[in-house]
Coordinates of C-alpha atoms in Angstrom, one line a residue:
M29 CA 212.7 62.8 168.5
L30 CA 212.4 59.9 166.1
I31 CA 210.3 60.9 163.1
K32 CA 208.1 58.2 161.6
L33 CA 206.0 60.2 159.2
I34 CA 206.8 63.3 157.0
A35 CA 203.7 65.2 155.9
L36 CA 204.4 67.5 152.9
D37 CA 202.4 70.3 151.2
L38 CA 203.0 70.5 147.5
D39 CA 202.8 74.1 146.1
G40 CA 205.4 76.4 147.6
T41 CA 206.9 73.6 149.6
L42 CA 207.8 70.3 148.0
L43 CA 207.4 71.8 144.5
N44 CA 209.6 74.5 143.1
S45 CA 208.3 77.5 141.1
Q46 CA 208.3 75.3 138.0
K47 CA 205.9 72.8 139.8
E48 CA 208.7 70.2 139.9
I49 CA 210.3 68.1 142.6
S50 CA 214.0 68.9 142.6
V51 CA 216.6 66.1 142.5
A52 CA 217.7 66.9 146.0
N53 CA 214.2 66.8 147.5
K54 CA 213.5 63.6 145.6
E55 CA 216.7 61.9 146.9
A56 CA 216.1 62.9 150.5
L57 CA 212.5 61.7 150.5
K58 CA 213.4 58.4 148.9
K59 CA 216.1 57.8 151.5
A60 CA 213.6 58.5 154.2
S61 CA 211.0 56.2 152.7
Q62 CA 213.6 53.4 152.3
A63 CA 214.5 53.9 156.0
G64 CA 210.8 53.2 156.9
V65 CA 209.5 56.7 157.3
K66 CA 206.1 57.3 155.8
V67 CA 206.1 60.1 153.3
V68 CA 202.6 61.6 153.0
I69 CA 201.5 64.3 150.6
T70 CA 198.9 66.7 152.2
T71 CA 197.3 68.9 149.7
G72 CA 194.1 70.7 148.6
R73 CA 194.3 68.8 145.3
P74 CA 192.4 65.5 144.5
L75 CA 194.4 62.3 144.1
P76 CA 194.5 62.3 140.3
A77 CA 196.4 65.7 140.4
V78 CA 198.9 64.2 142.9
E79 CA 199.6 60.8 141.3
P80 CA 202.4 62.1 139.0
F81 CA 204.4 63.2 142.0
L82 CA 203.6 60.0 143.9
K83 CA 205.0 58.0 141.0
E84 CA 208.2 60.2 141.0
L85 CA 208.7 59.4 144.7
D86 CA 207.8 55.7 144.4
L87 CA 204.9 56.1 146.7
I88 CA 202.2 54.1 144.8
G89 CA 201.0 51.3 147.1
D90 CA 198.3 50.1 149.5
D91 CA 200.6 50.9 152.4
Q92 CA 201.2 54.5 151.2
Y93 CA 198.9 57.4 152.0
S94 CA 197.9 60.9 151.0
L95 CA 195.6 63.6 152.5
T96 CA 193.7 65.3 149.7
F97 CA 191.2 68.2 149.8
N98 CA 193.2 69.6 152.8
G99 CA 192.4 66.5 154.9
G100 CA 188.8 66.1 153.7
L101 CA 189.8 62.8 152.1
I102 CA 192.3 60.3 153.6
Q103 CA 193.2 57.5 151.2
T104 CA 195.8 55.1 150.2
N105 CA 197.8 56.0 147.1
T106 CA 195.9 53.3 145.2
G107 CA 192.6 55.1 146.0
K108 CA 191.2 53.2 149.0
V109 CA 189.3 55.6 151.2
I110 CA 190.2 55.6 154.9
D111 CA 188.0 58.6 155.9
Q112 CA 186.2 61.5 154.1
I113 CA 184.1 64.6 154.9
G114 CA 182.3 66.5 152.2
F115 CA 179.2 68.8 151.8
G116 CA 176.0 68.8 149.9
M117 CA 173.8 71.2 147.9
E118 CA 172.6 73.1 150.9
E119 CA 176.1 74.3 151.7
V120 CA 176.9 75.0 148.0
I121 CA 173.8 77.3 147.8
K122 CA 175.0 79.3 150.8
L123 CA 178.5 79.7 149.3
R124 CA 177.0 80.7 145.9
E125 CA 174.8 83.4 147.5
V126 CA 177.7 84.9 149.5
T127 CA 180.2 84.8 146.6
N128 CA 177.7 86.4 144.3
Q129 CA 177.2 89.2 146.8
L130 CA 180.9 89.7 147.1
G131 CA 181.5 89.6 143.3
L132 CA 183.6 86.5 143.5
P133 CA 183.7 83.4 141.3
L134 CA 183.0 80.0 142.7
D135 CA 184.1 76.6 141.5
I136 CA 182.8 73.3 143.0
V137 CA 185.1 70.3 143.2
R138 CA 184.1 66.7 143.3
G139 CA 186.9 64.2 142.8
G140 CA 188.9 65.2 139.8
D141 CA 186.0 67.3 138.3
V142 CA 185.7 71.0 138.8
Y143 CA 182.4 72.6 138.1
V144 CA 183.3 76.1 136.9
L145 CA 180.2 78.1 137.6
S146 CA 179.2 81.0 135.4
S147 CA 180.1 84.3 137.1
A148 CA 180.5 88.0 136.4
V149 CA 184.2 87.6 137.2
D150 CA 186.2 84.8 135.5
S151 CA 187.7 82.1 137.7
L152 CA 191.4 81.7 137.4
Y153 CA 191.3 78.1 138.8
P154 CA 191.6 76.5 135.3
T155 CA 195.0 78.2 134.9
C156 CA 196.3 76.7 138.2
N157 CA 196.2 72.9 137.7
P158 CA 196.0 71.4 134.2
L159 CA 195.5 67.9 135.7
L160 CA 191.9 68.5 136.7
N161 CA 188.8 68.2 134.5
Y162 CA 187.2 71.6 134.2
L163 CA 183.5 71.7 133.4
P164 CA 181.8 75.1 132.6
T165 CA 178.5 74.7 134.4
E166 CA 175.4 76.7 135.1
F167 CA 174.4 76.6 138.8
S168 CA 171.1 74.9 138.0
D169 CA 173.0 72.1 136.2
L170 CA 175.1 71.0 139.2
P171 CA 174.6 67.3 140.0
V172 CA 172.2 66.7 142.8
G173 CA 172.2 64.1 145.5
V174 CA 176.0 63.9 145.6
E175 CA 178.7 64.9 148.0
F176 CA 181.2 67.6 147.0
N177 CA 184.7 67.8 148.4
K178 CA 185.3 71.6 148.5
A179 CA 184.7 74.9 146.7
I180 CA 187.3 77.2 145.3
T181 CA 187.4 81.0 144.6
A182 CA 190.4 81.9 142.4
V183 CA 190.8 85.5 141.3
A184 CA 193.5 88.2 141.2
Q185 CA 195.2 88.6 144.6
D186 CA 194.4 92.2 145.4
Y187 CA 190.8 91.8 144.4
L188 CA 190.5 88.6 146.5
D189 CA 192.2 90.0 149.6
E190 CA 189.9 93.1 149.5
R191 CA 186.8 91.0 149.5
I192 CA 187.9 88.3 152.0
Q193 CA 187.4 91.0 154.7
D194 CA 183.7 91.1 153.9
I195 CA 183.0 87.4 154.3
P196 CA 180.2 87.1 156.9
E197 CA 181.3 85.8 160.3
E198 CA 178.6 83.1 160.2
L199 CA 180.3 81.5 157.2
H200 CA 183.5 81.2 159.2
E201 CA 181.5 79.3 161.8
Q202 CA 180.0 77.0 159.1
F203 CA 183.1 76.4 156.9
E204 CA 186.9 76.1 157.0
I205 CA 187.9 79.2 154.9
F206 CA 191.6 79.8 154.1
K207 CA 194.0 80.8 151.3
S208 CA 196.1 78.0 149.8
R209 CA 197.8 80.3 147.3
D210 CA 197.9 84.1 146.8
I211 CA 195.0 83.9 144.3
I212 CA 193.1 80.9 145.7
L213 CA 190.6 80.9 148.6
E214 CA 189.3 77.5 149.6
W215 CA 186.0 76.7 151.2
S216 CA 185.9 73.3 153.0
P217 CA 183.5 71.5 155.4
K218 CA 183.9 72.5 159.0
G219 CA 186.5 70.4 160.7
V220 CA 188.4 69.7 157.5
H221 CA 192.0 70.8 157.8
K222 CA 195.3 69.1 157.5
A223 CA 195.9 68.6 161.3
N224 CA 192.5 66.9 161.6
G225 CA 193.3 64.6 158.7
L226 CA 196.7 63.7 160.0
E227 CA 195.3 63.0 163.5
K228 CA 193.0 60.4 161.8
L229 CA 195.8 59.0 159.7
I230 CA 198.2 58.5 162.6
A231 CA 195.4 56.8 164.6
H232 CA 195.1 54.4 161.6
L233 CA 198.8 53.8 161.6
G234 CA 199.3 53.6 165.3
L235 CA 201.6 56.6 165.5
T236 CA 201.7 59.7 167.8
R237 CA 202.0 63.3 166.7
D238 CA 205.4 63.7 168.2
Q239 CA 206.6 61.2 165.5
V240 CA 205.2 63.5 162.8
M241 CA 207.2 66.1 160.9
T242 CA 205.2 68.6 158.7
C243 CA 206.4 71.0 156.0
G244 CA 204.3 73.8 154.5
D245 CA 204.1 77.5 153.6
E246 CA 200.6 78.8 153.3
E247 CA 197.5 79.3 155.6
N248 CA 196.1 75.9 154.7
D249 CA 199.2 74.4 156.3
F250 CA 198.9 76.4 159.5
S251 CA 197.0 73.7 161.4
M252 CA 199.3 70.8 160.6
I253 CA 202.5 72.8 161.3
E254 CA 201.1 74.0 164.7
W255 CA 199.9 70.5 165.5
A256 CA 203.0 68.4 164.6
G257 CA 205.8 67.3 166.8
L258 CA 208.1 69.1 164.4
G259 CA 206.6 71.7 162.1
F260 CA 208.6 73.4 159.4
C261 CA 207.7 76.5 157.4
M262 CA 209.5 77.4 154.2
A263 CA 211.4 80.7 154.1
N264 CA 208.9 81.7 151.4
G265 CA 206.0 81.0 153.7
S266 CA 203.4 83.3 155.2
D267 CA 204.2 85.2 158.4
K268 CA 201.2 83.6 160.1
V269 CA 202.6 80.1 159.5
K270 CA 206.2 81.0 160.4
A271 CA 204.9 82.2 163.8
V272 CA 203.8 78.7 164.8
A273 CA 206.6 76.6 163.1
N274 CA 209.2 74.9 165.2
V275 CA 211.7 75.7 162.4
V276 CA 211.7 78.2 159.6
T277 CA 214.0 76.8 156.9
P278 CA 216.9 79.1 155.9
M279 CA 216.0 78.5 152.2
T280 CA 213.0 78.6 150.0
N281 CA 211.1 75.9 148.1
D282 CA 213.3 76.9 145.1
E283 CA 216.4 76.1 147.1
D284 CA 215.6 72.5 148.2
A285 CA 214.2 73.5 151.6
V286 CA 212.5 70.1 152.1
A287 CA 215.8 68.2 151.4
W288 CA 217.5 70.4 154.0
A289 CA 214.9 69.6 156.6
V290 CA 214.8 65.9 155.9
N291 CA 218.5 65.5 155.8
K292 CA 219.1 67.5 159.0
Y293 CA 216.2 66.3 161.1
V294 CA 215.3 62.8 159.9
L295 CA 218.2 61.2 158.1
S296 CA 220.8 62.5 160.6
E297 CA 218.3 62.4 163.5
G298 CA 219.0 66.1 163.8

């Protein structure tokens, strides 16, 4: 199997616990890129929160790509949009009603802006990514006539896990709902997930999915790991994701698992 594209989650996968790309991971990915393999970041974050890592990996260019908002936005690393899916105020109202009933905070994301809606329970999202622009906002002050990329619920893990069980089934039919971290639940437009985004990107690039290697750890990586020709789950990943991976790495994201996978399965043609 000749890998032409490596798709990488950030948190818990490419990044270590200090939110850094290790020297070993960086070297392996740069070698792969220099050998003509596309290195694509697939993340729930917007592009501005990804750019520092793209610069580290020398991936800024019109022929380099990222999947942001879990595949809701496919773009070049210079910002040119290839494809996007978002939602409007009608969907936001539904989410606000349900999260209020469940006693959960809700933040609405548009580009690099996060509208932190007032809530009885404080959102933890502003503690998660300092590169975003957090705007405390009353629901009535949300911008109208625009498209939003996704919504976020960020709250203590035990509290979140308890309330996830009470999300109405009809919402699962209307939205993609998944955890991207232990304290983060993401609400995305239906059909927005990393596998769908990668399917669109490889069509743009003229590749096939058996030429794609994916690496991830959390539930928002499930679809792309199951879909790919070669899917890797980190040793620190969730059991659900491990179950569909072709390979579970013998080490964690803090032990250069991505470098191990790239060196073994791409650079040595494993």
